[in-house]
Tab-separated table of C-alpha atoms in Angstrom:
chain	number	residue	atom	x	y	z
U	1	MET	CA	89.670	-29.930	140.817
U	2	ASN	CA	85.937	-29.756	141.441
U	3	HIS	CA	86.450	-26.522	143.390
U	4	VAL	CA	88.017	-24.831	140.469
U	5	HIS	CA	85.036	-25.772	138.190
U	6	GLY	CA	82.741	-24.257	140.847
U	7	GLU	CA	84.601	-20.935	140.863
U	8	ILE	CA	84.579	-20.769	137.049
U	9	THR	CA	80.842	-21.511	136.918
U	10	HIS	CA	80.140	-19.001	139.733
U	11	GLU	CA	82.175	-16.312	137.818
U	12	SER	CA	80.513	-17.048	134.491
U	13	LEU	CA	77.055	-16.896	136.046
U	14	ASP	CA	77.881	-13.580	137.775
U	15	ARG	CA	79.117	-12.120	134.479
U	16	PHE	CA	76.028	-13.231	132.773
U	17	TRP	CA	73.566	-11.589	135.311
U	18	ARG	CA	75.660	-8.374	135.173
U	19	VAL	CA	75.328	-8.254	131.372
U	20	ILE	CA	71.518	-8.882	131.762
U	21	ASP	CA	71.339	-5.996	134.327
U	22	GLU	CA	73.198	-3.612	132.149
U	23	ILE	CA	70.979	-4.441	129.181
U	24	GLN	CA	67.845	-3.794	131.171
U	25	ASN	CA	69.136	-0.608	132.522
U	26	ALA	CA	70.038	0.588	128.993
U	27	ILE	CA	66.527	-0.316	127.791
U	28	LEU	CA	64.985	1.429	130.835
U	29	PHE	CA	66.944	4.677	130.239
U	30	VAL	CA	66.057	4.743	126.546
U	31	LEU	CA	62.368	4.220	127.336
U	32	LEU	CA	62.604	6.996	129.953
U	33	GLY	CA	64.004	9.275	127.284
U	34	PHE	CA	61.245	8.424	124.881
U	35	GLU	CA	58.766	8.931	127.603
U	36	VAL	CA	59.636	12.693	127.891
U	37	LEU	CA	58.155	13.209	124.377
U	38	ILE	CA	54.602	12.289	125.447
U	39	ILE	CA	54.311	13.741	128.884
U	40	PRO	CA	52.605	17.142	128.887
U	41	PHE	CA	54.670	19.399	131.228
U	42	THR	CA	52.843	22.342	132.619
U	43	ARG	CA	53.791	24.890	135.241
U	44	SER	CA	51.563	23.036	137.679
U	45	SER	CA	53.324	19.801	136.934
U	46	PHE	CA	56.657	21.397	137.631
U	47	GLU	CA	55.358	22.833	140.934
U	48	SER	CA	53.950	19.495	142.008
U	49	GLY	CA	57.149	17.669	140.815
U	50	GLY	CA	59.209	20.047	142.972
U	51	LEU	CA	56.974	19.541	145.953
U	52	ALA	CA	57.045	15.643	145.411
U	53	ILE	CA	60.911	15.777	145.266
U	54	VAL	CA	61.134	17.646	148.645
U	55	SER	CA	58.535	15.383	150.171
U	56	VAL	CA	60.320	12.189	148.955
U	57	LEU	CA	63.620	13.468	150.243
U	58	VAL	CA	62.148	14.293	153.653
U	59	VAL	CA	60.061	11.203	154.091
U	60	ARG	CA	63.104	9.002	152.949
U	61	PHE	CA	65.319	10.789	155.582
U	62	VAL	CA	62.742	10.216	158.376
U	63	VAL	CA	62.088	6.492	157.456
U	64	VAL	CA	65.852	5.739	157.106
U	65	ALA	CA	66.502	7.478	160.436
U	66	LEU	CA	63.775	5.434	162.150
U	67	VAL	CA	65.119	2.056	160.645
U	68	LEU	CA	68.671	3.036	161.553
U	69	GLY	CA	67.611	3.920	165.000
U	70	SER	CA	65.898	0.576	165.371
U	71	VAL	CA	68.994	-1.257	164.167
U	72	ARG	CA	71.154	0.682	166.495
U	73	LEU	CA	68.866	-0.338	169.418
U	74	LEU	CA	69.191	-4.061	168.482
U	75	GLN	CA	72.828	-3.948	167.463
U	76	ARG	CA	74.947	-1.671	169.654
U	77	GLY	CA	77.840	-0.115	167.781
U	78	HIS	CA	76.169	-0.528	164.389
U	79	LYS	CA	77.633	2.267	162.137
U	80	SER	CA	76.100	3.558	158.885
U	81	SER	CA	75.565	7.006	157.380
U	82	LEU	CA	72.027	8.334	157.553
U	83	LEU	CA	72.915	10.977	154.972
U	84	THR	CA	74.483	8.378	152.512
U	85	LEU	CA	71.523	6.112	152.786
U	86	SER	CA	68.976	8.941	152.382
U	87	TRP	CA	70.622	10.477	149.401
U	88	GLY	CA	71.610	7.217	147.816
U	89	GLY	CA	68.028	5.710	147.606
U	90	LEU	CA	67.296	5.834	143.959
U	91	ARG	CA	63.965	5.250	142.299
U	92	GLY	CA	63.360	4.476	138.742
U	93	GLY	CA	61.388	2.307	136.314
U	94	LEU	CA	58.879	0.844	138.752
U	95	SER	CA	57.578	4.298	139.735
U	96	ILE	CA	57.125	5.171	135.988
U	97	ALA	CA	55.476	1.881	135.362
U	98	LEU	CA	52.994	2.304	138.244
U	99	ALA	CA	52.171	5.879	137.028
U	100	LEU	CA	51.539	4.555	133.561
U	101	SER	CA	49.276	1.921	134.795
U	102	ILE	CA	46.769	4.517	136.167
U	103	PRO	CA	43.769	4.618	133.784
U	104	ASP	CA	43.414	7.897	131.785
U	105	LEU	CA	39.972	8.538	133.265
U	106	GLN	CA	41.569	9.210	136.634
U	107	ASN	CA	43.519	12.292	135.374
U	108	ARG	CA	46.888	10.461	135.285
U	109	THR	CA	48.739	13.267	133.398
U	110	TRP	CA	49.759	15.261	136.383
U	111	ILE	CA	50.768	12.107	138.355
U	112	LEU	CA	52.774	10.846	135.354
U	113	ALA	CA	54.647	14.141	134.894
U	114	THR	CA	55.297	14.546	138.686
U	115	THR	CA	56.552	10.934	138.910
U	116	TYR	CA	58.714	11.408	135.915
U	117	LEU	CA	60.315	14.598	137.456
U	118	VAL	CA	60.959	12.773	140.609
U	119	VAL	CA	62.617	9.845	138.807
U	120	VAL	CA	64.721	12.124	136.626
U	121	PHE	CA	65.846	14.098	139.728
U	122	SER	CA	66.717	10.951	141.525
U	123	VAL	CA	68.457	9.145	138.632
U	124	VAL	CA	70.293	12.235	137.180
U	125	LEU	CA	70.986	14.390	140.294
U	126	GLN	CA	71.187	12.005	143.084
U	127	GLY	CA	72.753	9.146	141.043
U	128	GLY	CA	75.047	11.508	139.191
U	129	THR	CA	76.270	13.232	142.428
U	130	LEU	CA	76.518	10.218	144.631
U	131	ASP	CA	80.271	9.940	144.214
U	132	LEU	CA	80.843	13.511	145.013
U	133	PHE	CA	78.292	13.284	147.939
U	134	LEU	CA	80.233	10.250	149.314
U	135	LYS	CA	83.570	12.173	149.195
U	136	LYS	CA	81.923	15.105	151.035
U	137	VAL	CA	80.334	12.813	153.703
U	138	ARG	CA	83.629	10.847	154.164
U	139	ARG	CA	85.564	14.090	154.525
U	140	PHE	CA	83.024	15.261	156.930
U	141	ASP	CA	83.086	12.087	158.967
U	142	GLN	CA	86.872	12.242	159.143
U	143	GLU	CA	86.770	15.902	160.415
U	144	ALA	CA	84.043	15.349	162.897
U	145	PRO	CA	85.295	14.621	166.536
U	146	LEU	CA	84.605	11.174	167.871
U	147	THR	CA	82.064	11.080	170.636
């Protein structure tokens, strides 16, 4: 009888935290939408944003490859997809909050615009295409010969 109460409590607690998570995500996306109204986008901010997006993707790929290589050295036979972990790494509200915390005296406008572009790319493009990406990677993994 006690075991049943524990399961009910665990499920209720899990549902509660999922609702809190969804509410916080909704607030974050609304605030990100409002943020676009005050960020001054210029040609140089789009250029720096594009360069930052490419840099973030390359650096994430290298770091994930190094970590997976280390894990595979320690745990033989460990399997995980480098491409999936690299593409699926999303950034969001924390990056924007850090960019907003830079004082105006330090020319934060280009940092804020660049960060915003990286976050929007990550959330919209990477997050929005993750399901399609996983299907493509899964199909590629199934067609690739085993070595």
